[in-house]
Tab-separated table of C-alpha atoms and ligand atoms in Angstrom:
chain	number	residue	atom	x	y	z
A	20	MET	CA	170.127	85.572	198.341
A	21	SER	CA	170.214	83.146	201.294
A	22	GLU	CA	173.986	82.467	200.956
A	23	LYS	CA	174.690	86.124	201.672
A	24	ILE	CA	172.882	86.061	205.011
A	25	LYS	CA	175.185	85.123	207.876
A	26	LYS	CA	174.007	87.254	210.738
A	27	ILE	CA	170.636	88.677	211.685
A	28	GLY	CA	169.593	91.276	214.252
A	29	ILE	CA	166.328	91.239	216.193
A	30	MET	CA	164.559	94.113	217.905
A	31	THR	CA	161.272	94.564	219.807
A	32	GLY	CA	159.582	97.983	219.858
A	33	GLY	CA	156.401	99.538	221.228
A	34	GLY	CA	154.407	98.347	224.227
A	35	ASP	CA	155.237	94.902	225.551
A	36	CYS	CA	152.910	92.114	224.505
A	37	PRO	CA	152.460	88.449	225.434
A	38	GLY	CA	154.234	86.407	222.769
A	39	LEU	CA	157.281	88.619	222.142
A	40	ASN	CA	159.619	86.093	223.769
A	41	PRO	CA	158.232	83.137	221.793
A	42	VAL	CA	158.798	85.132	218.559
A	43	ILE	CA	162.415	85.824	219.561
A	44	ARG	CA	162.933	82.193	220.602
A	45	ALA	CA	161.497	80.781	217.368
A	46	ALA	CA	163.506	83.188	215.210
A	47	VAL	CA	166.758	82.423	217.059
A	48	ARG	CA	166.244	78.643	217.029
A	49	THR	CA	165.271	78.581	213.339
A	50	ALA	CA	168.149	80.892	212.396
A	51	ILE	CA	170.726	78.831	214.285
A	52	LEU	CA	169.455	75.268	213.995
A	53	LYS	CA	168.064	75.365	210.449
A	54	TYR	CA	170.379	77.904	208.785
A	55	GLY	CA	173.496	78.085	210.963
A	56	LEU	CA	173.243	81.864	211.316
A	57	GLU	CA	174.548	84.120	214.029
A	58	VAL	CA	171.912	86.201	215.832
A	59	VAL	CA	172.132	89.337	217.942
A	60	GLY	CA	169.503	91.537	219.568
A	61	PHE	CA	169.287	95.294	220.025
A	62	MET	CA	168.086	96.202	223.530
A	63	HIS	CA	165.227	98.674	224.224
A	64	GLY	CA	163.961	98.912	220.655
A	65	TYR	CA	165.285	101.786	218.551
A	66	ASN	CA	167.041	103.195	221.624
A	67	GLY	CA	169.448	100.245	221.449
A	68	LEU	CA	169.859	100.644	217.714
A	69	TYR	CA	170.875	104.268	218.281
A	70	HIS	CA	173.226	103.533	221.181
A	71	ASN	CA	174.541	100.278	219.668
A	72	ASN	CA	173.327	98.316	222.671
A	73	VAL	CA	173.736	94.798	221.272
A	74	VAL	CA	173.516	91.387	222.953
A	75	PRO	CA	174.313	87.960	221.499
A	76	LEU	CA	171.291	85.709	221.030
A	77	ASP	CA	172.408	82.087	221.133
A	78	LEU	CA	170.397	79.002	222.059
A	79	ASP	CA	171.118	79.508	225.761
A	80	ALA	CA	169.855	83.096	225.641
A	81	VAL	CA	166.405	81.950	224.486
A	82	SER	CA	166.161	78.848	226.636
A	83	GLY	CA	163.164	78.906	228.992
A	84	ILE	CA	161.616	82.135	227.678
A	85	LEU	CA	158.625	80.606	225.853
A	86	PRO	CA	156.089	81.072	228.691
A	87	ILE	CA	157.453	84.386	229.953
A	88	GLY	CA	155.637	87.661	229.237
A	89	GLY	CA	157.389	90.882	228.215
A	90	THR	CA	160.544	90.742	226.102
A	91	ILE	CA	164.081	89.710	226.993
A	92	LEU	CA	165.224	92.488	224.625
A	93	ASN	CA	163.214	95.118	226.513
A	94	SER	CA	161.201	97.634	224.574
A	95	SER	CA	160.484	101.299	224.146
A	96	ASN	CA	157.554	103.093	222.576
A	97	LYS	CA	159.622	106.256	222.153
A	98	ASP	CA	162.924	106.793	220.271
A	99	ASN	CA	161.834	107.432	216.708
A	100	LEU	CA	165.260	107.742	215.028
A	101	PHE	CA	163.691	109.550	212.061
A	102	ALA	CA	162.537	112.334	214.419
A	103	TYR	CA	164.730	112.096	217.502
A	104	PRO	CA	164.333	114.785	220.186
A	105	PHE	CA	167.270	116.979	221.260
A	106	GLU	CA	167.299	119.904	223.658
A	107	GLU	CA	168.728	123.016	221.998
A	108	ASP	CA	168.575	126.488	223.600
A	109	GLY	CA	165.856	125.310	225.981
A	110	LYS	CA	163.730	123.999	223.109
A	111	THR	CA	163.078	120.466	221.859
A	112	VAL	CA	164.144	120.019	218.264
A	113	TYR	CA	163.662	116.819	216.262
A	114	LYS	CA	166.414	115.493	214.012
A	115	ASP	CA	166.715	112.515	211.664
A	116	VAL	CA	169.407	110.297	213.228
A	117	SER	CA	168.396	107.145	211.374
A	118	ASP	CA	171.837	106.916	209.699
A	119	VAL	CA	173.321	106.125	213.130
A	120	GLY	CA	171.119	103.020	213.134
A	121	VAL	CA	172.276	102.046	209.637
A	122	GLU	CA	175.898	102.470	210.734
A	123	ASN	CA	175.364	100.320	213.822
A	124	ILE	CA	173.747	97.579	211.756
A	125	LYS	CA	176.791	97.630	209.433
A	126	LYS	CA	179.287	97.881	212.289
A	127	ASN	CA	177.868	94.666	213.786
A	128	GLY	CA	178.052	92.853	210.445
A	129	ILE	CA	174.271	92.334	210.475
A	130	ASP	CA	172.876	91.273	207.093
A	131	ALA	CA	169.167	91.587	207.914
A	132	MET	CA	166.928	92.866	210.710
A	133	ILE	CA	163.783	91.285	212.129
A	134	ILE	CA	161.751	94.105	213.664
A	135	ILE	CA	158.884	93.087	215.934
A	136	GLY	CA	156.344	95.779	216.710
A	137	GLY	CA	153.108	97.593	216.061
A	138	ASP	CA	152.317	100.419	213.678
A	139	GLY	CA	154.807	102.912	215.191
A	140	THR	CA	157.734	100.478	215.306
A	141	LEU	CA	156.991	99.101	211.852
A	142	THR	CA	156.678	102.612	210.390
A	143	SER	CA	160.368	103.083	211.200
A	144	GLY	CA	160.954	99.522	209.938
A	145	ARG	CA	159.446	100.537	206.598
A	146	ASP	CA	161.537	103.710	206.574
A	147	TYR	CA	164.702	101.677	207.203
A	148	ALA	CA	163.678	99.339	204.365
A	149	ARG	CA	163.362	102.438	202.150
A	150	LYS	CA	166.946	103.329	203.147
A	151	GLY	CA	168.111	99.934	201.894
A	152	VAL	CA	168.257	98.023	205.177
A	153	ARG	CA	167.071	94.432	204.756
A	154	VAL	CA	164.057	94.414	207.071
A	155	VAL	CA	161.386	91.845	207.869
A	156	GLY	CA	158.552	92.947	210.175
A	157	VAL	CA	156.551	90.881	212.659
A	158	PRO	CA	153.117	92.247	213.683
A	159	LYS	CA	152.681	92.796	217.420
A	160	THR	CA	149.764	94.336	219.274
A	161	ILE	CA	147.186	93.127	221.757
A	162	ASP	CA	144.753	95.488	220.002
A	163	ASN	CA	144.745	93.278	216.844
A	164	ASP	CA	144.417	96.422	214.733
A	165	LEU	CA	147.330	96.020	212.293
A	166	ALA	CA	146.261	95.796	208.659
A	167	CYS	CA	146.964	92.867	206.313
A	168	THR	CA	147.018	90.149	208.970
A	169	ASP	CA	144.024	88.348	210.464
A	170	TYR	CA	145.479	88.139	213.968
A	171	THR	CA	148.389	89.684	215.810
A	172	PHE	CA	149.955	87.760	218.672
A	173	GLY	CA	149.035	88.982	222.159
A	174	PHE	CA	145.386	89.514	221.246
A	175	ASP	CA	144.270	86.061	222.367
A	176	THR	CA	145.967	86.499	225.749
A	177	ALA	CA	144.397	89.928	226.269
A	178	VAL	CA	140.959	88.536	225.427
A	179	SER	CA	141.440	85.586	227.812
A	180	VAL	CA	142.452	87.890	230.667
A	181	ALA	CA	139.515	90.224	229.969
A	182	SER	CA	137.092	87.264	229.803
A	183	GLU	CA	138.281	85.985	233.143
A	184	ALA	CA	137.847	89.479	234.599
A	185	LEU	CA	134.267	89.507	233.292
A	186	ASP	CA	133.524	86.140	234.925
A	187	ARG	CA	134.752	87.538	238.225
A	188	LEU	CA	132.813	90.798	237.830
A	189	HIS	CA	129.671	88.774	237.052
A	190	THR	CA	129.585	87.309	240.549
A	191	THR	CA	129.719	90.750	242.201
A	192	ALA	CA	127.186	92.136	239.719
A	193	ALA	CA	124.726	89.319	240.460
A	194	SER	CA	125.271	89.340	244.228
A	195	HIS	CA	124.761	93.100	244.558
A	196	ASN	CA	122.380	93.877	241.672
A	197	ARG	CA	124.903	96.230	240.170
A	198	ILE	CA	126.084	97.421	236.805
A	199	MET	CA	129.728	96.390	236.472
A	200	VAL	CA	131.672	98.236	233.779
A	201	LEU	CA	134.980	96.813	232.529
A	202	GLU	CA	137.281	99.156	230.585
A	203	VAL	CA	139.660	97.269	228.293
A	204	MET	CA	142.438	98.447	225.949
A	205	GLY	CA	141.829	99.212	222.319
A	206	ARG	CA	142.823	102.695	221.315
A	207	TYR	CA	141.516	102.725	217.763
A	208	ALA	CA	139.822	99.337	217.514
A	209	GLY	CA	137.291	97.445	219.590
A	210	TRP	CA	138.551	93.901	218.956
A	211	ILE	CA	139.397	93.147	222.604
A	212	ALA	CA	136.089	94.591	223.870
A	213	LEU	CA	134.080	92.722	221.226
A	214	ALA	CA	135.767	89.354	221.695
A	215	ALA	CA	135.906	89.547	225.500
A	216	GLY	CA	132.325	90.828	225.645
A	217	ILE	CA	131.070	87.853	223.658
A	218	SER	CA	133.257	85.380	225.500
A	219	GLY	CA	132.396	86.858	228.915
A	220	GLY	CA	128.638	87.211	228.360
A	221	ALA	CA	128.441	91.027	228.424
A	222	ASP	CA	125.082	92.763	228.099
A	223	ALA	CA	126.572	95.830	226.411
A	224	ILE	CA	129.763	96.349	224.392
A	225	MET	CA	131.054	99.809	223.499
A	226	ILE	CA	133.665	100.069	220.729
A	227	PRO	CA	135.261	102.970	218.816
A	228	GLU	CA	133.793	101.783	215.510
A	229	LEU	CA	130.187	102.181	216.747
A	230	PRO	CA	129.735	105.592	218.426
A	231	TYR	CA	127.329	105.177	221.320
A	232	ASP	CA	124.347	106.954	222.806
A	233	ILE	CA	124.530	106.284	226.555
A	234	ASN	CA	120.709	106.485	226.780
A	235	LYS	CA	120.443	103.411	224.560
A	236	ILE	CA	122.755	101.423	226.825
A	237	ALA	CA	120.766	102.607	229.876
A	238	ASP	CA	117.494	101.587	228.180
A	239	ALA	CA	118.871	98.081	227.516
A	240	ILE	CA	119.874	97.781	231.177
A	241	LYS	CA	116.425	98.995	232.315
A	242	GLU	CA	114.737	96.421	230.047
A	243	ARG	CA	116.833	93.682	231.643
A	244	LYS	CA	115.868	95.004	235.069
A	245	GLU	CA	112.187	94.820	234.118
A	246	ARG	CA	112.718	91.197	233.053
A	247	GLY	CA	114.051	90.469	236.525
A	248	ARG	CA	117.776	90.578	235.660
A	249	LYS	CA	118.771	93.295	238.094
A	250	PHE	CA	122.433	93.402	237.142
A	251	SER	CA	124.301	94.113	233.942
A	252	ILE	CA	127.806	93.713	232.579
A	253	VAL	CA	129.223	96.380	230.274
A	254	VAL	CA	132.556	96.172	228.397
A	255	VAL	CA	133.935	99.429	227.086
A	256	ALA	CA	137.010	99.875	224.895
A	257	GLU	CA	139.232	102.722	226.104
A	258	GLY	CA	138.793	104.341	222.677
A	259	ALA	CA	134.982	104.089	222.533
A	260	LYS	CA	133.397	107.370	221.414
A	261	SER	CA	130.053	108.884	222.186
A	262	LYS	CA	127.969	110.000	219.202
A	263	SER	CA	129.208	113.541	219.848
A	264	GLY	CA	132.771	112.273	219.323
A	265	GLU	CA	133.975	112.606	222.923
A	266	ILE	CA	137.031	110.488	223.890
A	267	HIS	CA	138.839	110.198	227.244
A	268	VAL	CA	142.532	111.053	227.269
A	269	SER	CA	144.425	109.984	230.401
A	270	ARG	CA	147.844	111.418	229.522
A	271	VAL	CA	149.990	112.787	226.738
A	272	VAL	CA	153.448	111.210	226.390
A	273	ASP	CA	155.230	114.026	224.564
A	274	ASP	CA	158.244	112.079	223.303
A	275	SER	CA	156.196	109.157	221.967
A	276	PRO	CA	155.472	108.975	218.199
A	277	ASP	CA	151.814	108.339	219.148
A	278	PRO	CA	151.550	110.549	222.271
A	279	ILE	CA	147.891	110.147	223.286
A	280	ARG	CA	147.117	107.619	226.029
A	281	LEU	CA	143.445	106.905	226.581
A	282	GLY	CA	141.717	105.876	229.776
A	283	GLY	CA	138.960	106.803	232.176
A	284	ILE	CA	135.913	106.213	230.013
A	285	GLY	CA	134.825	103.287	232.240
A	286	ALA	CA	134.254	105.508	235.299
A	287	VAL	CA	132.351	108.086	233.242
A	288	VAL	CA	130.131	105.392	231.704
A	289	ALA	CA	129.492	103.820	235.131
A	290	ASP	CA	128.417	107.198	236.613
A	291	GLU	CA	126.109	107.941	233.695
A	292	LEU	CA	124.543	104.480	233.747
A	293	GLU	CA	123.989	104.607	237.521
A	294	ARG	CA	122.104	107.878	237.078
A	295	LEU	CA	120.137	106.847	233.970
A	296	ALA	CA	119.345	103.197	234.814
A	297	GLY	CA	118.821	103.555	238.545
A	298	LEU	CA	121.212	100.782	239.589
A	299	GLU	CA	124.436	101.106	241.521
A	300	ALA	CA	127.434	100.914	239.198
A	301	ARG	CA	131.168	100.251	239.544
A	302	ALA	CA	133.988	100.586	237.035
A	303	THR	CA	137.157	98.490	236.705
A	304	ILE	CA	140.050	99.456	234.452
A	305	LEU	CA	141.848	96.288	233.393
A	306	GLY	CA	144.845	98.266	232.101
A	307	HIS	CA	148.224	96.616	231.682
A	308	ILE	CA	147.080	93.401	233.374
A	309	GLN	CA	145.733	92.384	229.948
A	310	ARG	CA	149.138	93.043	228.356
A	311	GLY	CA	151.440	91.381	230.847
A	312	GLY	CA	152.219	87.838	231.881
A	313	THR	CA	152.301	84.495	230.211
A	314	PRO	CA	150.859	84.099	226.682
A	315	THR	CA	148.018	81.651	226.023
A	316	SER	CA	148.922	78.479	224.137
A	317	ARG	CA	147.238	79.920	221.039
A	318	ASP	CA	149.482	83.014	221.237
A	319	ARG	CA	152.554	80.860	221.871
A	320	ILE	CA	151.850	78.895	218.700
A	321	LEU	CA	151.102	82.012	216.636
A	322	SER	CA	154.219	83.809	217.928
A	323	THR	CA	156.352	80.760	217.203
A	324	ARG	CA	154.987	80.609	213.654
A	325	TYR	CA	155.631	84.341	213.170
A	326	GLY	CA	159.221	84.109	214.456
A	327	SER	CA	160.054	81.136	212.304
A	328	ALA	CA	158.323	82.604	209.228
A	329	ALA	CA	160.296	85.842	209.679
A	330	VAL	CA	163.568	83.919	209.322
A	331	GLU	CA	162.180	82.101	206.260
A	332	LEU	CA	161.380	85.496	204.685
A	333	VAL	CA	164.906	86.685	205.427
A	334	MET	CA	166.416	83.536	203.895
A	335	SER	CA	164.281	83.844	200.766
A	336	GLY	CA	165.286	87.487	200.383
A	337	LYS	CA	161.773	88.892	200.782
A	338	PHE	CA	162.748	92.118	202.482
A	339	GLY	CA	160.536	95.115	203.187
A	340	ASN	CA	157.699	92.773	204.124
A	341	MET	CA	155.760	91.887	207.257
A	342	VAL	CA	154.863	88.311	208.111
A	343	THR	CA	151.089	87.808	208.090
A	344	LEU	CA	148.478	85.239	209.020
A	345	LYS	CA	145.732	84.801	206.419
A	346	GLY	CA	143.176	82.201	207.424
A	347	ASP	CA	145.510	79.524	208.748
A	348	GLU	CA	148.338	80.255	206.295
A	349	MET	CA	151.512	82.182	207.058
A	350	SER	CA	152.142	84.716	204.332
A	351	TYR	CA	153.598	88.212	203.946
A	352	GLU	CA	152.670	91.689	202.814
A	353	SER	CA	154.739	94.736	201.921
A	354	LEU	CA	155.331	97.068	204.875
A	355	GLU	CA	154.364	99.836	202.442
A	356	ASP	CA	150.822	98.417	202.392
A	357	VAL	CA	150.562	97.758	206.131
A	358	ILE	CA	151.549	101.059	207.717
A	359	GLY	CA	149.035	103.709	208.695
A	360	LYS	CA	145.970	101.572	208.004
A	361	ASN	CA	144.047	100.790	211.153
A	362	LYS	CA	142.155	97.470	210.978
A	363	GLY	CA	138.990	98.282	212.888
A	364	VAL	CA	135.956	96.123	213.593
A	365	ASP	CA	133.569	96.209	210.628
A	366	PRO	CA	130.189	97.149	212.165
A	367	ASP	CA	128.514	94.822	209.635
A	368	CYS	CA	130.716	91.834	210.435
A	369	GLU	CA	129.258	88.523	211.502
A	370	LEU	CA	130.431	88.843	215.137
A	371	VAL	CA	128.758	92.228	215.667
A	372	GLN	CA	125.580	91.172	213.864
A	373	MET	CA	125.438	87.916	215.831
A	374	ALA	CA	125.947	89.783	219.123
A	375	LYS	CA	123.183	92.261	218.247
A	376	GLY	CA	120.914	89.386	217.216
A	377	MET	CA	121.216	87.867	220.675
A	378	GLY	CA	120.438	91.118	222.454
A	379	ILE	CA	123.885	92.555	223.221
A	380	CYS	CA	123.545	96.344	223.096
A	381	PHE	CA	126.227	98.459	221.337
A	382	GLY	CA	124.466	101.759	222.036
A	383	ASP	CA	124.554	102.747	218.339
B	12	F6P	O1	148.691	99.679	221.473
B	12	F6P	C1	148.794	98.832	222.550
B	12	F6P	C2	148.333	99.500	223.799
B	12	F6P	O2	148.365	98.501	224.785
B	12	F6P	C3	146.967	100.158	223.714
B	12	F6P	O3	145.893	99.274	223.781
B	12	F6P	C4	147.018	101.139	224.838
B	12	F6P	O4	146.197	102.230	224.570
B	12	F6P	C5	148.447	101.564	224.858
B	12	F6P	O5	149.196	100.543	224.233
B	12	F6P	C6	148.978	101.837	226.247
B	12	F6P	O6	150.260	102.340	226.182
B	12	F6P	P1	151.204	102.588	227.468
B	12	F6P	O7	151.780	101.265	227.847
B	12	F6P	O8	152.213	103.557	226.980
B	12	F6P	O9	150.325	103.124	228.543
């Protein structure tokens, strides 16, 4: 199989994520220096595949990008070519234009595609694999919620940024006897909230997998107050749900394959806790700060391993798969088995049980 591969294409889709550039760099360097391949990139995710927006990726193009956040190929979390929006008679109609992408791949003489993205991007990656395109996926999301891999790149950076934010919020909390609430990302999974909460010494952690009763969080804060600790730190995932199932939608992005954007739960939780616990409260939304900027060294290493392993999968002809990390081993799993399965926090897992054992309240 490997002798037939002469040229590969790379694409980044979905929200940006620390580590995208190191993946691109590792893939390009491995492809060129180990296998003598030619490499090109499609700009702006599937938008570039549709419009044939291609750039050459040689060694110079990836020089110096290792520590830089974002992606030199730009990204888009819209542009699903299997359901692409067109305006017709004042109405939006969705058409399958995926064949345009197949044509553009052929037109550029590309033998295989490395598609870097989260569930939405890799869903189209799987669908292109089903159409016969030679695809290898690389798992990207700060949320760490993609199935079949232990860790996605970007997660470690997000957790580090959130932990530092918690350290800073601690000083204000302690100086003013306040409840400080930090809202972090995590639409369907509480990995960032859980890890940052443990690393940053939170008193309460609220995650989507453990629906909360706000009274229980308030009671835990009141108990601390009675013990003389007159401040508390609360981390809440944007997708945390109350026991009645309430979530907080900040906007709907109509032309996105996953249109719901969450946000705002932190302010609501702060107001409720101020009223119930009798301490002044403030909310901070960390937002895209946790997704931007330079990757941690751990993420740089993981991204580099993913990028290099993606080229190895291409060269061994293992198409239709996503590169994975299992324990400390690089491996792979069929995209068919990855897509549509959210990897949430198991409420019985060691981290949650340990946190509960040392008095961190989840409100469940
Ligand atoms: O899935 C990654 C993610 O960062 C989520 O944690 C967050 O809900 C979402 O993307 C934000 O998307 P956008 O950049 O479109 O606001």
